[in-house]
Coordinates of C-alpha atoms in Angstrom, one line a residue:
X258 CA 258.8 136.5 78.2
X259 CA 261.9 138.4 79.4
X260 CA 261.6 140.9 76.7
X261 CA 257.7 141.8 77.9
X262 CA 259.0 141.7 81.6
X263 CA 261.0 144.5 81.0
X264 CA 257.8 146.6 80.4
X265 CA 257.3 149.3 82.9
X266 CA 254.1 147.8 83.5
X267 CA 255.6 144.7 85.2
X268 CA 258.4 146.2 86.9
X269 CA 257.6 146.1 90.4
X270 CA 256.0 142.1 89.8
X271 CA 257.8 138.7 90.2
X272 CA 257.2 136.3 87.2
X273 CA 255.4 133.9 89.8
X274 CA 252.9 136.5 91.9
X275 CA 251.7 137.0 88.1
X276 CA 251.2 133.9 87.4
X277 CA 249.2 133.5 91.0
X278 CA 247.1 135.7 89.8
X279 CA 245.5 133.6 87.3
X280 CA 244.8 130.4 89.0
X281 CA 242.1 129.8 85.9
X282 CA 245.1 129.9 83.7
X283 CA 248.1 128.3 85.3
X284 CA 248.1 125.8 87.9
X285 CA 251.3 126.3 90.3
X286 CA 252.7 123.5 92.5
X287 CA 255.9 122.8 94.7
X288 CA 258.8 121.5 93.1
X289 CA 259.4 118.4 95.3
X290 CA 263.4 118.2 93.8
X291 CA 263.8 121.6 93.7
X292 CA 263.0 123.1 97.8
X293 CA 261.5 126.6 97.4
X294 CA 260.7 126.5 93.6
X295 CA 257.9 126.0 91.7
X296 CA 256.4 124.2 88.9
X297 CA 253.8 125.7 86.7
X298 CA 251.7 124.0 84.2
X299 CA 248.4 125.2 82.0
X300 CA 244.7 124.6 83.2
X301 CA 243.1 122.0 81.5
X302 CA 240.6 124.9 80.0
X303 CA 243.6 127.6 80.0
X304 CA 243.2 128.3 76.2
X305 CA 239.2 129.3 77.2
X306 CA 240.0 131.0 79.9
X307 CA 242.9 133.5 77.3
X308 CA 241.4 136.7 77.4
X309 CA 240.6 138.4 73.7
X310 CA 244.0 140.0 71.9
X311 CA 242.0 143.3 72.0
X312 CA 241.3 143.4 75.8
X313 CA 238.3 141.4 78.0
X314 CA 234.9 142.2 78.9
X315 CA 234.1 142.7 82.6
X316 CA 230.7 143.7 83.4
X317 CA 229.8 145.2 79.8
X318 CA 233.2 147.1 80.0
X319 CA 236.3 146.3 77.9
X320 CA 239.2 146.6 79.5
X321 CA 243.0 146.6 78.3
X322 CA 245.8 144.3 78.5
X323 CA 247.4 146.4 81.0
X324 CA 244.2 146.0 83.5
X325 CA 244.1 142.8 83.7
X326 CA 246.6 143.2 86.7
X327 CA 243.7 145.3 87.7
X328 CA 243.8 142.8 91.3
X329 CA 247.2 143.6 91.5
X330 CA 246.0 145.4 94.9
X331 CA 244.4 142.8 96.8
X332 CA 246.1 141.7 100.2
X333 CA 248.2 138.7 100.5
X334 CA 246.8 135.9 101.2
X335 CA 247.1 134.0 104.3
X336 CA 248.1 130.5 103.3
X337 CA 248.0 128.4 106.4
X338 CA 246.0 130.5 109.1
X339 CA 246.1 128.7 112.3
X340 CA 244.5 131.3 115.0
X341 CA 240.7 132.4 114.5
X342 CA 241.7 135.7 113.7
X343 CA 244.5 134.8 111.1
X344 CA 241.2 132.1 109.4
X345 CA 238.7 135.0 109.5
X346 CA 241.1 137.7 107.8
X347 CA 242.3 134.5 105.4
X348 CA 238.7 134.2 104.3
X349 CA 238.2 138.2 104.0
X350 CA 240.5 137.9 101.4
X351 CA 239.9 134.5 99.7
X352 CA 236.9 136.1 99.2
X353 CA 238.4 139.0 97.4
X354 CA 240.3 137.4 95.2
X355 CA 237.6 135.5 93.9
X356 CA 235.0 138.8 93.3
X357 CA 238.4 140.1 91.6
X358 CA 238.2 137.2 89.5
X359 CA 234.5 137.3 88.0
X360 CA 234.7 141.3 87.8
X361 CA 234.5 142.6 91.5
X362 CA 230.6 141.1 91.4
X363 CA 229.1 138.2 92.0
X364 CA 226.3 136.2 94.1
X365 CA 227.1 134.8 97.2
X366 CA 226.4 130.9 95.8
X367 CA 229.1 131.3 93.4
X368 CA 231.4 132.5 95.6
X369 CA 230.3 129.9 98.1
X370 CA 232.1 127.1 95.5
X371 CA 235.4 128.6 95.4
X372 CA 237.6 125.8 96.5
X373 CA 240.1 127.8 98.9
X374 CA 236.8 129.5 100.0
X375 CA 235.1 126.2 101.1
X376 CA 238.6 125.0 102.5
X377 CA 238.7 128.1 105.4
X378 CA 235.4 128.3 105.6
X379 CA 235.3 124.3 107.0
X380 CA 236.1 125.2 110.9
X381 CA 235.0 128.8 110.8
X382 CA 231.8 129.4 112.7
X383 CA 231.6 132.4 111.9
X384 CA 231.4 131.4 108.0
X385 CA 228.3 128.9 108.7
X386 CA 226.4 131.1 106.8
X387 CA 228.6 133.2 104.1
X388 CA 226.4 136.3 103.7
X389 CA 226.4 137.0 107.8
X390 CA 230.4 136.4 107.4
X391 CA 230.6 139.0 104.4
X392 CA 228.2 141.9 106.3
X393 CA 231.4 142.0 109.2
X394 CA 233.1 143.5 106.7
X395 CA 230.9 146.4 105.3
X396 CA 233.7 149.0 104.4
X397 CA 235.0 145.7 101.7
X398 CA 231.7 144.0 100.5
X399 CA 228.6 145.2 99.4
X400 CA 225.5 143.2 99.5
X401 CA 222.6 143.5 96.8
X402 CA 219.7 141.8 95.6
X403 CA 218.9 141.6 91.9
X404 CA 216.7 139.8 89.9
X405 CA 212.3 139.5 90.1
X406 CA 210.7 139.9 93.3
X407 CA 209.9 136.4 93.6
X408 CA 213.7 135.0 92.5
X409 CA 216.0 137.5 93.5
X410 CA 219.5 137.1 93.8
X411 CA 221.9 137.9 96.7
X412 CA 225.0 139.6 94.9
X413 CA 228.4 140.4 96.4
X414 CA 230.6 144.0 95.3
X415 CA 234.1 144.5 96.3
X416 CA 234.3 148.2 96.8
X417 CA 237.6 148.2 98.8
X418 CA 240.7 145.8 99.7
X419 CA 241.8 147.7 102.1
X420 CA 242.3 144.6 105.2
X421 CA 244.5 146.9 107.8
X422 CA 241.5 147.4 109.9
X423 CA 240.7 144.3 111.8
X424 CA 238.8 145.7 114.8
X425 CA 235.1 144.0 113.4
X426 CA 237.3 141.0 113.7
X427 CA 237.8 141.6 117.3
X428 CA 234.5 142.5 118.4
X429 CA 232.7 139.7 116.4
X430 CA 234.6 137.3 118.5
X431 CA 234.0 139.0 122.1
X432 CA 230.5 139.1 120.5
X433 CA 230.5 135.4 120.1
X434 CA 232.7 134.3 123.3
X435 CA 230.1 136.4 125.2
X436 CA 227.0 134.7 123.9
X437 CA 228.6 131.2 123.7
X438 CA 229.3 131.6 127.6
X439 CA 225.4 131.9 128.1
X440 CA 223.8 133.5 131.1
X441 CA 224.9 130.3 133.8
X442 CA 223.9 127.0 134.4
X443 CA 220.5 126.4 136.3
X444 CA 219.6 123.8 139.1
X445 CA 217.2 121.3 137.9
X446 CA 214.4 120.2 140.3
X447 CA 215.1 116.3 139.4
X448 CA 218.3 114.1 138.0
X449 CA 216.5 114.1 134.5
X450 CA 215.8 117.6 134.9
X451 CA 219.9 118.2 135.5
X452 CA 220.3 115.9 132.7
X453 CA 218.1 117.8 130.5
X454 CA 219.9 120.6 131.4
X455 CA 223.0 119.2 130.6
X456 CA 222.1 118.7 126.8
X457 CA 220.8 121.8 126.4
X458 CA 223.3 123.4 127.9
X459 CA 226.4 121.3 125.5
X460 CA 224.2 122.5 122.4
X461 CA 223.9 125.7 123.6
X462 CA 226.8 127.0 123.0
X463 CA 227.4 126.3 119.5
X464 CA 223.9 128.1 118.2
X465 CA 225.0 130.9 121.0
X466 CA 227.6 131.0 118.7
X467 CA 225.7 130.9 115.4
X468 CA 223.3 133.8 116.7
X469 CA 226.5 135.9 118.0
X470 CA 228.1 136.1 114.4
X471 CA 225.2 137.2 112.8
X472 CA 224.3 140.0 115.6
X473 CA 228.2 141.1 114.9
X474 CA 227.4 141.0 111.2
X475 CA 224.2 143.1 112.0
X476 CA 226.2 145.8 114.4
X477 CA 228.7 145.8 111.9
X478 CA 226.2 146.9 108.9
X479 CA 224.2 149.6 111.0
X480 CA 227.6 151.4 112.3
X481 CA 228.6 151.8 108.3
X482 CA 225.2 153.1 107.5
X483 CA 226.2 155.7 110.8
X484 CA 229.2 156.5 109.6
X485 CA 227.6 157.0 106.0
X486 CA 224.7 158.9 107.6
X487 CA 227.4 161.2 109.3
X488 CA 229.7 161.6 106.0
X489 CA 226.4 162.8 104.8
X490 CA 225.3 164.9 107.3
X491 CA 229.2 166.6 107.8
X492 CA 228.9 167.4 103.4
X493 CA 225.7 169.0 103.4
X494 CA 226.5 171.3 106.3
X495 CA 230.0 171.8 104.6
X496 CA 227.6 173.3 101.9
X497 CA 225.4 175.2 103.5
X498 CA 228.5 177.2 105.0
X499 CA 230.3 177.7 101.7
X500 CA 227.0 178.8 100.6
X501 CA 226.5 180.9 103.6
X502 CA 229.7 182.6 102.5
X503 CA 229.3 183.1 99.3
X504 CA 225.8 185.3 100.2
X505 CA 227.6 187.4 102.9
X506 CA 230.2 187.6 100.1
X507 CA 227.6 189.1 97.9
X508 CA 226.1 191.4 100.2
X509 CA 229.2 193.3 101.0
X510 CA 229.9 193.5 97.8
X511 CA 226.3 195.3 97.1
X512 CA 227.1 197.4 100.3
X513 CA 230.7 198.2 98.8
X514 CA 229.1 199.6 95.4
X515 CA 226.5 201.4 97.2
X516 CA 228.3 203.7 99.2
X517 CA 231.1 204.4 96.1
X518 CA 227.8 205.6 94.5

């Protein structure tokens, strides 16, 4: 082991964050007579889970020894998230590490059993429903449907783990604070009228909620497609000018030859 650590490859990697990164293969625990080390032991299915000597296959394509560190740019993860923000940026990339782990694709159900996943996702309103969590984030995930018309499947792609920009974080919550403060409460014409209105009013507030989180995951979707619709817009007139250019470039070189004739 020390003699493969000193590979170039590994240089800039602690023994442990490797071993982190293949939870299917080691299992890593806190050394209860050791404060701030660690114990490591196999998975019960670690030999299965050993990639081939001559590399693994990923989505039909084989890939080396030296890519299976191919994660080795995903975020750190946010262990013990106590504010809503820290939970929802803790589940942004849970849910990164485990695409990274079945090949940067996979359907939403399967992603839906990943343990830490589950564990975050428990007092997250905003994860009631994992798909309208995974559209806040548009720039990271991709969401596709594959399969026959009649069974498709919903299917997840990472496409970036870039995490600096937390600003959909932000305005999904204002989204949801807004909605869950409702438009005021009413006066009833009768006591079981105020009751009434009582009840509605304490289960308001959660599907308020519910409904803001998916309006945020909706806003979130149609300003990517803008941006993408502007990206597009900005690279065909780019082209257009260069080949703009290029004809007035042509021209004068036509006028140029004509009057040396």
């Amino acid at each position: 082991v020390a003699q493969i650590k000193k590979d170039p490859l590994y240089k800039n990697y602690k023994l442990i964050d490797i071993m982190k990164r293949f939870e299917h293969i080691f299992e890593i625990f806190s050394d209860p007579s050791n404060p701030g080390g660690w114990m490591v032991r196999l998975q019960p299915d670690a030999l299965d889970a050993l990639p081939p000597r001559e590399g693994v296959m990923l989505g039909g394509t084989s890939m080396s020894s030296a890519s299976l560190l191919e994660d080795a740019d995903l975020p750190p993860r946010i262990d013990n998230p106590m504010s809503m923000q820290d939970k929802m940026q803790g589940l942004r990339i849970e849910l990164m590490y485990a695409l990274a782990r079945r090949g940067r694709k996979a359907a939403v159900q399967e992603l839906g059993q990943e343990t830490r996943v589950q564990k975050i996702k428990q007092n997250l309103p905003a994860a009631k429903k994992l798909i309208d969590f995974l559209k806040i984030f548009p720039m990271n995930f991709v969401v596709t449907h594959e399969g026959m018309p009649l069974a498709t499947t919903m299917m997840i792609e990472l496409i970036s783990t870039d995490v600096s920009d937390t600003s959909m974080i932000d305005h999904a919550m204002l989204r949801a604070h807004q909605a869950a403060l409702g438009p005021g409460p009413g006066k009833g014409s009768s006591k079981g009228g105020r009751g009434r209105g009582r009840g509605f009013r304490e289960r308001e507030p959660y599907q308020s909620s519910a409904s803001a989180w998916h309006q945020a995951a909706n806003a979130a979707a149609m300003q990517a497609a803008q941006a993408q619709a502007q990206a597009s817009a900005m690279a065909i007139a780019a082209s257009l000018q260069v080949q703009a250019q290029q004809i007035h470039a042509h021209q004068a070189q036509q006028m140029a030859a004509g009057m040396s004739q």
